Short mmCIF file of C-alpha atoms in Angstrom, two decimals:
data_model
loop_
_atom_site.label_atom_id
_atom_site.label_comp_id
_atom_site.label_asym_id
_atom_site.label_seq_id
_atom_site.Cartn_x
_atom_site.Cartn_y
_atom_site.Cartn_z
CA UNK A 293 0.00 0.00 0.00
CA UNK A 294 1.07 3.56 -0.62
CA UNK A 295 1.07 6.30 1.94
CA UNK A 296 -1.24 9.19 1.21
CA UNK A 297 1.02 11.99 -0.06
CA UNK A 298 -1.75 14.58 0.41
CA UNK A 299 -1.24 14.42 4.17
CA UNK A 300 2.16 16.12 3.93
CA UNK A 301 3.25 19.56 2.87
CA UNK A 302 4.83 19.86 -0.62
CA UNK A 303 8.01 21.23 1.00
CA UNK A 304 8.35 18.07 3.10
CA UNK A 305 8.20 15.89 0.01
CA UNK A 306 10.61 18.17 -1.89
CA UNK A 307 8.08 18.50 -4.73
CA UNK A 308 9.15 22.03 -5.64
CA UNK A 309 12.97 22.11 -5.37
CA UNK A 310 13.18 24.98 -7.86
CA UNK A 311 11.30 27.38 -5.58
CA UNK A 312 13.60 29.49 -3.44
CA UNK A 313 13.06 31.52 -0.31
CA UNK A 314 12.88 35.22 -1.10
CA UNK A 315 15.93 37.34 -0.12
CA UNK A 316 17.99 34.27 0.72
CA UNK A 317 21.77 34.52 0.34
CA UNK A 318 23.38 32.66 -2.55
CA UNK A 319 26.77 32.31 -4.16
CA UNK A 320 26.43 33.25 -7.83
CA UNK A 321 29.08 32.15 -10.30
CA UNK A 322 30.86 35.00 -12.05
CA UNK A 323 30.89 34.92 -15.83
CA UNK A 324 33.87 37.20 -16.28
CA UNK A 325 36.76 37.59 -13.92
CA UNK A 326 40.48 37.49 -13.51
CA UNK A 327 42.33 34.28 -12.94
CA UNK A 328 43.01 35.03 -9.29
CA UNK A 329 39.61 36.53 -8.42
CA UNK A 330 36.99 34.57 -6.54
CA UNK A 331 34.81 32.38 -8.73
CA UNK A 332 31.53 33.49 -7.15
CA UNK A 333 29.96 36.45 -5.36
CA UNK A 334 27.73 36.42 -2.32
CA UNK A 335 24.43 37.90 -3.52
CA UNK A 336 20.81 38.06 -2.42
CA UNK A 337 18.01 36.24 -4.28
CA UNK A 338 15.24 38.65 -5.32
CA UNK A 339 12.83 36.72 -7.55
CA UNK A 340 12.13 35.03 -10.86
CA UNK A 341 12.08 36.58 -14.35
CA UNK A 342 9.04 35.73 -16.47
CA UNK A 343 9.15 32.60 -18.64
CA UNK A 344 12.75 31.63 -17.83
CA UNK A 345 14.52 29.15 -15.60
CA UNK A 346 16.85 31.82 -14.20
CA UNK A 347 16.82 33.93 -11.03
CA UNK A 348 17.10 37.63 -10.19
CA UNK A 349 19.96 38.48 -7.82
CA UNK A 350 21.14 41.64 -6.10
CA UNK A 351 24.88 42.13 -5.66
CA UNK A 352 25.50 44.41 -2.64
CA UNK A 353 29.16 45.02 -3.56
CA UNK A 354 28.49 46.29 -7.08
CA UNK A 355 24.93 47.39 -6.20
CA UNK A 356 23.49 45.78 -9.32
CA UNK A 357 20.52 43.55 -10.10
CA UNK A 358 21.21 40.79 -12.62
CA UNK A 359 19.87 37.49 -13.92
CA UNK A 360 21.77 34.23 -13.49
CA UNK A 361 21.12 30.52 -13.61
CA UNK A 362 24.28 29.36 -11.84
CA UNK A 363 23.85 29.80 -8.10
CA UNK A 364 24.26 27.88 -4.86
CA UNK A 365 21.58 28.85 -2.37
CA UNK A 366 22.35 29.01 1.35
CA UNK A 367 18.81 28.27 2.52
CA UNK A 368 19.83 25.61 5.02
CA UNK A 369 22.26 27.97 6.74
CA UNK A 370 19.67 30.68 7.36
CA UNK A 371 20.51 32.72 10.45
CA UNK A 372 17.67 32.82 12.94
CA UNK A 373 18.12 36.54 13.56
CA UNK A 374 17.47 38.85 10.60
CA UNK A 375 20.02 41.36 11.96
CA UNK A 376 22.80 38.77 11.61
CA UNK A 377 21.86 38.35 7.95
CA UNK A 378 22.07 42.10 7.38
CA UNK A 379 25.47 42.23 9.06
CA UNK A 380 26.67 39.47 6.76
CA UNK A 381 25.89 41.58 3.69
CA UNK A 382 27.12 44.82 5.23
CA UNK A 383 30.51 43.24 5.91
CA UNK A 384 30.75 41.88 2.39
CA UNK A 385 30.02 45.29 0.86
CA UNK A 386 32.95 46.96 2.58
CA UNK A 387 36.33 46.93 0.93
CA UNK A 388 38.89 44.83 2.78
CA UNK A 389 41.37 46.96 4.67
CA UNK A 390 44.99 45.94 4.61
CA UNK A 391 47.26 46.63 7.53
CA UNK A 392 50.53 48.04 6.21
CA UNK A 393 52.35 47.50 9.50
CA UNK A 394 52.72 43.75 9.24
CA UNK A 395 55.81 42.40 10.90
CA UNK A 396 57.77 39.42 9.74
CA UNK A 397 59.88 37.45 12.16
CA UNK A 398 62.45 35.21 10.51
CA UNK A 399 62.68 31.70 11.93
CA UNK A 400 65.34 31.23 14.58
CA UNK A 401 68.14 28.97 13.36
CA UNK A 402 69.93 26.74 15.81
CA UNK A 403 73.63 25.95 15.71
CA UNK A 404 73.03 22.22 15.54
CA UNK A 405 74.28 20.76 12.29
CA UNK A 406 72.46 17.76 10.97
CA UNK A 407 74.81 14.98 9.93
CA UNK A 408 73.64 12.94 6.99
CA UNK A 409 73.49 9.24 7.64
CA UNK A 410 75.28 7.13 5.07
CA UNK A 411 74.02 3.74 4.07
CA UNK A 412 76.08 0.78 5.24
CA UNK A 413 74.54 -1.49 2.66
CA UNK A 414 76.86 -3.01 0.07
CA UNK A 415 76.00 -1.82 -3.43
CA UNK A 416 75.59 -4.48 -6.09
CA UNK A 417 74.72 -4.46 -9.77
CA UNK A 418 71.09 -5.54 -10.35
CA UNK A 419 70.58 -9.04 -11.71
CA UNK A 420 68.81 -7.71 -14.80
CA UNK A 421 72.19 -6.56 -16.15
CA UNK A 422 73.51 -10.12 -15.88
CA UNK A 423 77.01 -10.80 -17.19
CA UNK A 424 77.50 -7.26 -18.57
CA UNK A 425 77.18 -5.77 -15.11
CA UNK A 426 79.57 -8.33 -13.65
CA UNK A 427 82.22 -7.64 -16.29
CA UNK A 428 82.01 -3.89 -15.70
CA UNK A 429 82.81 -4.47 -12.03
CA UNK A 430 85.77 -6.72 -12.86
CA UNK A 431 87.17 -4.47 -15.60
CA UNK A 432 90.88 -4.27 -14.81
CA UNK A 433 91.98 -3.14 -18.27
CA UNK A 434 94.53 -0.33 -18.32
CA UNK A 435 93.14 3.09 -19.19
CA UNK A 436 96.33 4.72 -20.56
CA UNK A 437 99.35 3.67 -22.62
CA UNK A 438 101.66 3.92 -19.59
CA UNK A 439 99.42 1.61 -17.58
CA UNK A 440 99.46 -0.90 -20.46
CA UNK A 441 103.27 -0.79 -20.72
CA UNK A 442 103.76 -1.19 -16.97
CA UNK A 443 101.41 -4.21 -16.88
CA UNK A 444 102.72 -7.79 -16.74
CA UNK A 445 101.11 -8.55 -20.11
CA UNK A 446 102.61 -5.48 -21.84
CA UNK A 447 103.79 -7.53 -24.85
CA UNK A 448 100.20 -8.70 -25.47
CA UNK A 449 98.95 -5.10 -25.20
CA UNK A 450 101.54 -3.98 -27.79
CA UNK A 451 100.49 -6.78 -30.14
CA UNK A 452 96.80 -5.82 -29.75
CA UNK A 453 97.61 -2.15 -30.47
CA UNK A 454 99.57 -3.06 -33.62
CA UNK A 455 96.76 -5.25 -34.94
CA UNK A 456 94.29 -2.42 -34.27
CA UNK A 457 96.42 0.04 -36.21
CA UNK A 458 96.93 -2.38 -39.13
CA UNK A 459 93.20 -3.15 -39.47
CA UNK A 460 91.46 -1.80 -42.63
CA UNK A 461 89.20 0.53 -40.64
CA UNK A 462 92.06 1.99 -38.71
CA UNK A 463 91.96 2.74 -35.00
CA UNK A 464 88.48 3.08 -33.58
#
């Protein structure tokens, strides 16, 4: 069985969600603005234009009445005292005052020097490099000509250098 919906008020059933409370505060999205400006203004809902889905709003800062569809109504946060609501809009209409006598205190630095902790773990070549990584660790080849000539196998190094020079491509 169904409950009789006629026993309740339409507001309790949320049958008319598009109807708004007159003079309720709302944040209205700005169409034009700078990148760093706020995206919406706190305005007051006034009414409905004829044959549209939009709303009339009053902006107390710019003192203009305009039509907009994009708004977030603050009906659930209604203050119980009407004077508090007026104060809310009076404060928003004033220009923010900046105090030019701001003081900046730099953070106090202590003399304690933080010592970086070094890892005691032994570094190894990852297994994905396989034999290539192992040979690079065991590479004991001489880097200069003097190192090659002072090595035990200096005669083999001389022979390898001569064959490199005599090759058709020349030294690489």
